[in-house]
Short mmCIF file of C-alpha atoms in Angstrom, two decimals:
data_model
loop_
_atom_site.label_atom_id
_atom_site.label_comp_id
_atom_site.label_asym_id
_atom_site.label_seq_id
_atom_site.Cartn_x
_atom_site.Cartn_y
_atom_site.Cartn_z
CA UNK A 1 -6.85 1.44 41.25
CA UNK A 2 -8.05 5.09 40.53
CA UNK A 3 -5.17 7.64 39.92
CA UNK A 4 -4.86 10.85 41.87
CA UNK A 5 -3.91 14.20 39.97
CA UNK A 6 -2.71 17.33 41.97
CA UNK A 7 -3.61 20.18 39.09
CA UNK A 8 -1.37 22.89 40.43
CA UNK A 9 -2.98 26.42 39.04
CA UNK A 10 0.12 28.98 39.21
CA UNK A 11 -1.66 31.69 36.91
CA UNK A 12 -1.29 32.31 33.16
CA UNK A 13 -3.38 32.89 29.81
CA UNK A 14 -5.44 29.85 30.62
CA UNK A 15 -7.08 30.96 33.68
CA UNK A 16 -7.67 34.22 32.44
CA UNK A 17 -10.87 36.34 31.53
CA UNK A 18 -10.99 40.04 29.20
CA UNK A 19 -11.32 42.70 31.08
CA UNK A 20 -14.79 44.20 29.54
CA UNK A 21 -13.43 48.05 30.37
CA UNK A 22 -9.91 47.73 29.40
CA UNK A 23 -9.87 44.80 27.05
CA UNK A 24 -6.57 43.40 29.18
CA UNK A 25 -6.68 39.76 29.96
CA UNK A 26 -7.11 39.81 33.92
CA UNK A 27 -6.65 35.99 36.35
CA UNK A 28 -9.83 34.71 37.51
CA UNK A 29 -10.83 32.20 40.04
CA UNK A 30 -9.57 28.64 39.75
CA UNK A 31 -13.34 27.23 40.50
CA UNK A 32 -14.38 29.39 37.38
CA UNK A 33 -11.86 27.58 35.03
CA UNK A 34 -12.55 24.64 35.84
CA UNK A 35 -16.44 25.19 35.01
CA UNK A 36 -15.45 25.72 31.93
CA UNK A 37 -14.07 22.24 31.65
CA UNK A 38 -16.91 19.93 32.21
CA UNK A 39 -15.41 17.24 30.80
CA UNK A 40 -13.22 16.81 33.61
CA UNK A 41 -15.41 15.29 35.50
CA UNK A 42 -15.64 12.09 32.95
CA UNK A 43 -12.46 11.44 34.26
CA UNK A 44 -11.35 8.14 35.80
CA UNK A 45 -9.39 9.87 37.14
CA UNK A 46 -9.38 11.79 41.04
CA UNK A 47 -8.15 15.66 40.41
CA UNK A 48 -7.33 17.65 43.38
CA UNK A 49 -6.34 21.46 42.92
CA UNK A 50 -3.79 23.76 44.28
CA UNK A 51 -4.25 27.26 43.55
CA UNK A 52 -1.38 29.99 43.66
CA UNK A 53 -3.19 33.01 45.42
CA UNK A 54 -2.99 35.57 44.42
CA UNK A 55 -1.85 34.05 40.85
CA UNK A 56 1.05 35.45 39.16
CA UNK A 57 1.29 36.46 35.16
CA UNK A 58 4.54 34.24 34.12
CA UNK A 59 7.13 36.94 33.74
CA UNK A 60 6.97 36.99 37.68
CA UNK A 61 7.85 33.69 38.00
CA UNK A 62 11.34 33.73 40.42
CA UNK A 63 13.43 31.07 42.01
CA UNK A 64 11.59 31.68 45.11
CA UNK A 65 8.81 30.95 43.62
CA UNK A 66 9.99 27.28 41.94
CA UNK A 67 11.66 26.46 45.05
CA UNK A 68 7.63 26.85 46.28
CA UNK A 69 6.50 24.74 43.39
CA UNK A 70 9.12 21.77 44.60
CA UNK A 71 7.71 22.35 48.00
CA UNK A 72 3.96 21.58 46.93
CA UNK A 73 5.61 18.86 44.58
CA UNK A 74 7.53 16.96 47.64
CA UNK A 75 4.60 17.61 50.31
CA UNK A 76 2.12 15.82 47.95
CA UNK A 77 4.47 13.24 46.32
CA UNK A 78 3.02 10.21 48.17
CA UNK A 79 -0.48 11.52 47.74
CA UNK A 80 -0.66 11.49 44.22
CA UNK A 81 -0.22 9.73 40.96
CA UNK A 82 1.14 12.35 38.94
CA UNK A 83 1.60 16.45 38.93
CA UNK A 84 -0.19 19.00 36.34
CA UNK A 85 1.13 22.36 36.85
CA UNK A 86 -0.74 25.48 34.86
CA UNK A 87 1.44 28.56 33.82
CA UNK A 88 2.27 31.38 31.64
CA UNK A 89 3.69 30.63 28.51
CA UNK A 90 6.37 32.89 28.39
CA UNK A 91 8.65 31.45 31.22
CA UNK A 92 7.24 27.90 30.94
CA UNK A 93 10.80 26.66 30.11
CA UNK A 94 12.84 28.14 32.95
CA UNK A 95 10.10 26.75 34.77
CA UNK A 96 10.41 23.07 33.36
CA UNK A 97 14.00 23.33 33.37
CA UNK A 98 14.43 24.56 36.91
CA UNK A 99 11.79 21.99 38.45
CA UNK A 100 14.00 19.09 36.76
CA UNK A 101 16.95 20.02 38.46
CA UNK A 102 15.42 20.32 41.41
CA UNK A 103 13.09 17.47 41.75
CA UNK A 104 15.89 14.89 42.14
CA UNK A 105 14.99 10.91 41.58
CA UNK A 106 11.53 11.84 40.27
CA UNK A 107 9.53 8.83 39.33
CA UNK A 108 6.15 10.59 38.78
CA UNK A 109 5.29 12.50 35.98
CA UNK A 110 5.14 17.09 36.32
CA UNK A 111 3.63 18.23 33.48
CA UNK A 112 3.37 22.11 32.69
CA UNK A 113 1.22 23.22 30.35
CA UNK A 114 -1.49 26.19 29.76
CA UNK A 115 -2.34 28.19 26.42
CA UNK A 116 -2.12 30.98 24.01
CA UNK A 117 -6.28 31.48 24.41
CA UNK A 118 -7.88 32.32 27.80
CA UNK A 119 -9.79 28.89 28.35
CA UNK A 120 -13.07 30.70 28.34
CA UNK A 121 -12.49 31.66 24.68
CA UNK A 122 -14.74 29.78 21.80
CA UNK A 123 -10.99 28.85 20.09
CA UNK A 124 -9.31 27.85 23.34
CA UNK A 125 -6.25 25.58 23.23
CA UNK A 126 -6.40 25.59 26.87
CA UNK A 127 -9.33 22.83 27.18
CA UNK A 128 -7.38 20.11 24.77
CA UNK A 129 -3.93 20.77 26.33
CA UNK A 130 -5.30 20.81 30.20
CA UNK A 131 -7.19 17.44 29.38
CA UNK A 132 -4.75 15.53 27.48
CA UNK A 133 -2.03 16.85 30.52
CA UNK A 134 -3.95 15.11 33.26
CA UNK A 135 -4.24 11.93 31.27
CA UNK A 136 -0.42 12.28 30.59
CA UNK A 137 -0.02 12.62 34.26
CA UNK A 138 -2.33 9.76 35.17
CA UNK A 139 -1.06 7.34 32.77
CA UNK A 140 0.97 4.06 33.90
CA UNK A 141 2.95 1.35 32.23
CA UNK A 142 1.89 -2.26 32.86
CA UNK A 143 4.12 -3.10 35.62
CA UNK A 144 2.11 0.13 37.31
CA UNK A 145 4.90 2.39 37.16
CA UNK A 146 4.45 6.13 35.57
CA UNK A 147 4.16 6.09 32.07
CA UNK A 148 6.38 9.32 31.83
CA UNK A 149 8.76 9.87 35.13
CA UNK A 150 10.12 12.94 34.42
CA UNK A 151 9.38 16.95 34.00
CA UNK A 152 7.76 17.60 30.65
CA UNK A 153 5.59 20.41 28.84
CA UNK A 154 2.94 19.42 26.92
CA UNK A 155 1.80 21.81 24.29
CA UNK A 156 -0.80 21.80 20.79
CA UNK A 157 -0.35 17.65 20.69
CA UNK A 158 3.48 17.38 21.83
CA UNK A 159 5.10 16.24 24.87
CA UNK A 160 7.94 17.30 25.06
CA UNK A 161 11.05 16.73 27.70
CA UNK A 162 11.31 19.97 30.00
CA UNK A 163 14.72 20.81 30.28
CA UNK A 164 15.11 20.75 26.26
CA UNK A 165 12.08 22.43 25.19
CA UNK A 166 12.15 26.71 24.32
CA UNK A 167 9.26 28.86 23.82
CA UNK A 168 9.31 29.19 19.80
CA UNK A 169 5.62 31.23 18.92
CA UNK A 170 3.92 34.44 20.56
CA UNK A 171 0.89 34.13 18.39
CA UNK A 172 0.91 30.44 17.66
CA UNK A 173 -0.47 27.28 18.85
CA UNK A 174 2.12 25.28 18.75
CA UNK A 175 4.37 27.85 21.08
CA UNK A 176 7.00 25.12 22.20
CA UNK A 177 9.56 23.06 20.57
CA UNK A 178 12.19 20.05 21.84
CA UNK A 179 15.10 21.57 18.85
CA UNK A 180 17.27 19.51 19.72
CA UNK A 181 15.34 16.46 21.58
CA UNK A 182 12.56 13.86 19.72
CA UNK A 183 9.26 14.45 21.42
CA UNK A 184 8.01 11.89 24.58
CA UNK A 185 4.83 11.50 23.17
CA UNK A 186 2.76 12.61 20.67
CA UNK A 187 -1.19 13.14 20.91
CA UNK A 188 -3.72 12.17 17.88
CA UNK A 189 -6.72 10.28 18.01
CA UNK A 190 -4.36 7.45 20.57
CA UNK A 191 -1.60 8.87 22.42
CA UNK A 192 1.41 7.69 21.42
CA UNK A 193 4.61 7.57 24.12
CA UNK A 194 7.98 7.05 22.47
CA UNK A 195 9.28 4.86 25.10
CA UNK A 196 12.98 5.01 23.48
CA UNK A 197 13.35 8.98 24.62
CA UNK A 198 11.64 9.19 28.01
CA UNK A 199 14.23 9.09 30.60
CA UNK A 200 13.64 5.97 33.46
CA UNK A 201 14.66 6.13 36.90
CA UNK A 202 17.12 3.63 37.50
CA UNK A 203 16.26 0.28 37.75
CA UNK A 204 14.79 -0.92 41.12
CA UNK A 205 17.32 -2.47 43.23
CA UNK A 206 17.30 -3.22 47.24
CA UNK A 207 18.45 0.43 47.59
CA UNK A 208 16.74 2.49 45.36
CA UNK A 209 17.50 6.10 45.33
CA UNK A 210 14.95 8.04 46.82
CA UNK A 211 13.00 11.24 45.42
CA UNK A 212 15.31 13.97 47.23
CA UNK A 213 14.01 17.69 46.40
CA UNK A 214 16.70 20.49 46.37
CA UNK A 215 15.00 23.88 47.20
CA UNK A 216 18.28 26.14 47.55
CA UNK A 217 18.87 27.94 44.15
CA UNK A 218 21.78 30.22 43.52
CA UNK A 219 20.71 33.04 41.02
CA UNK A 220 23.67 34.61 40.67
CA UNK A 221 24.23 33.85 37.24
CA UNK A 222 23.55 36.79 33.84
CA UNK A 223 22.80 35.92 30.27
CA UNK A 224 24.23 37.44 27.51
CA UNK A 225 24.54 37.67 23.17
CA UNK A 226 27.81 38.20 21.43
CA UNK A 227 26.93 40.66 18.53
CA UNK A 228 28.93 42.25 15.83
CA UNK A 229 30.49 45.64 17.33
CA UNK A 230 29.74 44.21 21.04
CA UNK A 231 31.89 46.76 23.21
CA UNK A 232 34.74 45.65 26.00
CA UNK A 233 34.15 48.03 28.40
CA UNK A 234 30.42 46.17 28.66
CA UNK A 235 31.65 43.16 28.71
CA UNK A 236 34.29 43.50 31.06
CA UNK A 237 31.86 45.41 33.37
CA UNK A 238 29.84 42.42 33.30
CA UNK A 239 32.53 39.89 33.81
CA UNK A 240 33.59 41.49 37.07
CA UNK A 241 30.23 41.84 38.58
CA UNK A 242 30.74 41.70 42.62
CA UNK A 243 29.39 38.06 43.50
CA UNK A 244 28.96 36.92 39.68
CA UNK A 245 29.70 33.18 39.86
CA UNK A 246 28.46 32.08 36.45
CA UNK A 247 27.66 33.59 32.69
CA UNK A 248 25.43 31.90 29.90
CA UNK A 249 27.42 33.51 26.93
CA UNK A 250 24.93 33.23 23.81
CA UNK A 251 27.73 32.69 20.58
CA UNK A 252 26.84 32.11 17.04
CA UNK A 253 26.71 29.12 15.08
CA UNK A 254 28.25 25.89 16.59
CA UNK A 255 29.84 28.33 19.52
CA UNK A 256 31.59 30.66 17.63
CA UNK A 257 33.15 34.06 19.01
CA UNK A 258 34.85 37.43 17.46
CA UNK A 259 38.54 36.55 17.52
CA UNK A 260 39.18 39.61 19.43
CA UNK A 261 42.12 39.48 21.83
CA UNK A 262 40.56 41.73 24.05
CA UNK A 263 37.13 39.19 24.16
CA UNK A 264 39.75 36.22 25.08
CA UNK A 265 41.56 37.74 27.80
CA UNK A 266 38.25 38.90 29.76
CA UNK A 267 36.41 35.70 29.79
CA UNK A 268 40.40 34.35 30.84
CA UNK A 269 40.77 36.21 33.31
CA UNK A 270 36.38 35.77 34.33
CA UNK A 271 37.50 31.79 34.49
CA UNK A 272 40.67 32.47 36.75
CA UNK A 273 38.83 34.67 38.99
CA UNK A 274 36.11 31.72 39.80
CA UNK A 275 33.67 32.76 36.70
CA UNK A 276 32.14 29.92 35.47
CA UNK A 277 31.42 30.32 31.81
CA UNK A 278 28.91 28.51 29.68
CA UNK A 279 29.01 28.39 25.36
CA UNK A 280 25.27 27.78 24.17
CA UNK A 281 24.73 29.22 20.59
CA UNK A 282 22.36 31.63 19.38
CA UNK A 283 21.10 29.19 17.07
CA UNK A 284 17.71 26.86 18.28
CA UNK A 285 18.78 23.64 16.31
CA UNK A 286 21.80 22.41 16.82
CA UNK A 287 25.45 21.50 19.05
CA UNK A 288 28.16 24.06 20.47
CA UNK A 289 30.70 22.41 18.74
CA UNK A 290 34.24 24.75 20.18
CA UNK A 291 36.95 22.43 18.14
CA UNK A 292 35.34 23.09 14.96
CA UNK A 293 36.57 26.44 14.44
CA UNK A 294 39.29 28.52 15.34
CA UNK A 295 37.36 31.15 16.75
CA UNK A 296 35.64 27.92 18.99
CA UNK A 297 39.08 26.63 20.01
CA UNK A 298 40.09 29.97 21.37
CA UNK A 299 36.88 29.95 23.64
CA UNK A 300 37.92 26.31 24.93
CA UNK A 301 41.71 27.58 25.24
CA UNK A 302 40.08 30.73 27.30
CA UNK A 303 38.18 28.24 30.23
CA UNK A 304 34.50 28.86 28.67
CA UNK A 305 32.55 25.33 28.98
CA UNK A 306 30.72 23.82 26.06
CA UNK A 307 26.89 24.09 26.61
CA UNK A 308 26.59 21.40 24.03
CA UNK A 309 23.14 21.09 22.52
CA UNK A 310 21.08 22.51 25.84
CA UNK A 311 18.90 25.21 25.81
CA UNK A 312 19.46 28.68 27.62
CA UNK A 313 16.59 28.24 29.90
CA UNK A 314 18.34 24.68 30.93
CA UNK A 315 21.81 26.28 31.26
CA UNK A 316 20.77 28.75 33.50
CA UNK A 317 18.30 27.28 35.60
CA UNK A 318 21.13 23.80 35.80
CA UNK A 319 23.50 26.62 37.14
CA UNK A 320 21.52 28.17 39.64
CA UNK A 321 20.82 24.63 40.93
CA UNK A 322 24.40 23.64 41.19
CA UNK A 323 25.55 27.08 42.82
CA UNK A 324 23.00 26.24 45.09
CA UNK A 325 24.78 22.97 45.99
CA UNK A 326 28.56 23.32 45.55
CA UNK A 327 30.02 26.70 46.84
CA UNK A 328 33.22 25.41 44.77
CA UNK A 329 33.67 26.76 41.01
CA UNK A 330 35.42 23.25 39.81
CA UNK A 331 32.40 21.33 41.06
CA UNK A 332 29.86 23.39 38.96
CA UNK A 333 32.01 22.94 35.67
CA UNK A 334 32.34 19.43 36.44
CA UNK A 335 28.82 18.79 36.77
CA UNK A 336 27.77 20.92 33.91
CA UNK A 337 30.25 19.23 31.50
CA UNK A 338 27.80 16.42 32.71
CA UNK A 339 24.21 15.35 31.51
CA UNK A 340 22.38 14.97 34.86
CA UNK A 341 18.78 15.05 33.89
CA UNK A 342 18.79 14.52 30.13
CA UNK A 343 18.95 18.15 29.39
CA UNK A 344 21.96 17.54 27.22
CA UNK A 345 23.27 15.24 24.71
CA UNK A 346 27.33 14.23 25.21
#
């Protein structure tokens, strides 16, 4: 049986065209990219197309708008096969990340992808990483199930898992990384799916769980670095934000902090008053590890929460979609002590 691809166009470098006045890149019509993909039509595959209008460059991307992405996701899920979602490069993560939390019991592939070269461009990356994407998205295992059930980004020959991949290059092809996470398959002259690392749904029983999208997102949540000479009054001013619930603090090393009293005592006091605090280091390889150090253990002592080896984008975007289910504080640090979608290891 033919499979059925919904190729979700949400705007980005791909679809784009120079503006012959200006020189600026500029979105063009959806029909006009896909001209410039003939090959798409050797498919075996069916491709329908969704088309964010107008489209949006990726550092507008919002929570309202991936709450609209689930929407298109869970109005189409019986429809089709598997999911191919275009979009800027430079919030591609948060977007993966956010759409994993939210797309609860998925057992069809989303794949994000797009480019560093507008499409239309003689060097394009766009043509190579929008093909191989839908044949990601179309593939299935014997038994007819999807190949790869889960939200990944697929970028310069790499699939890799969605909630653990970062944004790594401006200028490069290869402008994503998994740090901290083996890739789900790798594309050469055969496509080759690790089968080990790609997260199944759980096994088919008499009650299997059903795919249940969550579309309420909490973004009351702030990121920031610790930094040599970081002042108090700053980050106390931060930690009692009005209606603050949760803080991605960005440490160094394995989740290390200045031992400054003063440092201790706010994010204390920020876990007493409801603040739910999150440790993820600086560095892109690698685990918060908060008993290796003194300066670590204080953190612990103080109420912050070990981020473990997850990524910012998946810290944040994991928090927004718990705040958006639990109004209590104890629920969100239970569940993000927890690896719910693969997006950390424990």
């Amino acid at each position: 049986m033919q499979s059925k691809v919904l190729l979700i166009y949400t705007g980005g470098t791909i679809g784009m065209n120079q503006n012959p006045q200006t020189g600026a890149l500029e979105p063009f019509d959806f029909e006009h990219l896909l001209s410039r993909v003939p090959e798409l039509k050797q498919f075996q595959t069916e491709i329908a197309t969704y088309q964010f209008n107008p489209p949006i460059d990726s550092s507008d991307m919002s929570p309202r708008l991936w709450t609209e992405l689930a929407h298109i996701i869970a109005d189409h899920y019986e429809e089709y096969d598997g999911f191919v979602i275009l979009h800027g490069t430079d919030t591609m993560a948060y977007t993966a990340s956010a759409l994993s939390f939210m797309l609860e019991n998925l057992s069809k592939p989303v794949i994000l992808t797009g480019s560093q070269l507008p499409i239309g461009q003689l060097r394009t990356d766009g043509k190579e990483n929008l093909i191989t994407s839908i044949e990601m998205a179309a593939a299935k295992r014997e038994n007819g199930s999807a190949m790869v059930p889960e939200v990944g980004i697929y970028f310069n020959g790499h699939l890799m898992r969605g909630n653990r991949t970062t944004k790594q290059s401006a200028d490069e092809f290869n402008a994503f990384e998994s740090f901290n996470y083996p890739h789900l398959a790798d594309a050469g002259v055969e496509i080759t799916y690790h089968n080990e690392f790609i997260h199944r749904p759980s096994p088919v029983t008499r009650h299997p769980s059903p795919f249940t999208p969550q579309f309420k997102l909490d973004n009351n949540v702030i990121i920031f670095s610790l930094f040599p000479g970081i002042r108090e009054d700053l980050i106390r001013h931060i930690i009692a934000t009005p209606n603050l619930r949760a803080i991605v603090m960005r440490t160094f090393g394995s989740g290390n902090a200045p031992q400054s009293p003063w440092l201790i005592n706010a994010l204390r006091e920020g876990t007493r008053n409801g603040k739910v605090i999150i440790n993820i280091s600086q560095c892109l390889q690698g685990c918060v590890e908060m008993g290796r150090y003194d300066t670590g253990y204080q953190l612990q002592e103080a109420g912050v929460i070990s981020g473990y080896d997850g990524t910012v984008e998946a810290a944040v975007t994991k928090l927004m979609y718990l705040q958006g289910k639990y109004e209590d504080a104890e629920q969100v640090r239970k569940y993000m002590r927890q690896n719910i979608r693969g997006e950390i290891s424990i």
